[in-house]
Amino acid sequence: MQRLLPLAIRRLLPKEVCEPLIELSAFFRELCCKTLQAGDLDDLQTRIVMTLCKLEMIFPPSFFDVMVHLCIHLPMEAKIAGPVQTRWMYPVERFLRTLKSYVRNKAHPEASIAEAYIGDECLTFCSRYIDGVDTKFNRPRRNNDDNESSSRNQEMDIFDDVGRPLGKEVTETLDPEWRRKAHLYVLNNCKEVWPFIEEFKASLPPMKHSDVIKRYNSDFPTWLRDHVTRLKQQGHVHVSRDLHDLASGPIMRYKKYTGYIVNGYRFHTLTREQSRKSQNSGVLSRGDDSSPQKEYYGILEEVWELEYIGRRKIHLFKCEWFDVSRKSGYTVDEYSIMSVR
């Protein structure tokens, strides 16, 4: 109702019917957010009144029972009691379904539920004192990203191998241009390299900003490698082994995977999810130099594992990004629904 209903009806129903239904979907979507602001709840309180008035012009009087009227009180209830996730009935309904599955003797359903519940509690109590047995309390999560072979506690955070890849690994040779782009992306996201970036830009002669970006993209990796090597030979104290290995660039051989788990989230490549019912290839990146809040949407194509000197590894996502420019990349229709081309 919150996401799919507006997409399904916006091209099928007349505007006077579609508009209040989409407003109702937006109401529940904003109401079910993890964080709520008092001002937003006051705005929802005002909007839901107008939405229900529009619905009264469409649906017959028999549609408006007490459940529809309760929508008016939901913003005030959330303002008093907090986010709705802690109060809605979904966990209770799921638990009632579990109790219903305990029934074996339909002549005495209450006794069947009581006996099965006691047995389940006894097994749960005993399992807490059994060592070496996986239970629902100690087994790892499905999207557990603890990589046993990861390299942690490195001098540089970028070499802390967080997460674990999925699927069969395929070893290939990096294209020189892709190697340069991947290495430059790694350098841009390493805070220990940022002072060298400023030093490189300061060493350039006066030129336009666009020319500075071109020189940076083409010359900085080579300049950093030579500069760090020279500082290391001079015995500079701030040049660590990790920094020297990073500046040297990745080796030409890399490993490719079809999925990755990181921070409790599971990502699949587009080819991996072709035969699956769920979609996990969508990615979102927010912010750039011009607008920190600008959102970029893309599809995960490959998961790369770059290897540096000393068997240090960095995982990257190779994505196909959509055009998000205002005129040619996406459109916003009359119902404030964004369509990315």
PDB file of C-alpha atoms in Angstrom, residues 143-145 162-164 261-266:
ATOM      1  CA  ASN A 143      23.373 -11.819   6.516  1.00  0.00           C
ATOM      2  CA  ASN A 144      26.318 -12.186   8.851  1.00  0.00           C
ATOM      3  CA  ASP A 145      29.220 -10.253   7.344  1.00  0.00           C
ATOM      4  CA  VAL A 162      34.607  -5.551   6.084  1.00  0.00           C
ATOM      5  CA  GLY A 163      32.000  -7.954   4.727  1.00  0.00           C
ATOM      6  CA  ARG A 164      32.266 -11.175   2.754  1.00  0.00           C
ATOM      7  CA  ILE A 261      27.224  -9.073   2.350  1.00  0.00           C
ATOM      8  CA  VAL A 262      28.207  -5.978   4.313  1.00  0.00           C
ATOM      9  CA  ASN A 263      26.720  -4.225   7.354  1.00  0.00           C
ATOM     10  CA  GLY A 264      23.894  -6.773   7.499  1.00  0.00           C
ATOM     11  CA  TYR A 265      22.778  -6.143   3.891  1.00  0.00           C
ATOM     12  CA  ARG A 266      22.934  -8.624   1.022  1.00  0.00           C
TER      13      ARG A 266
END
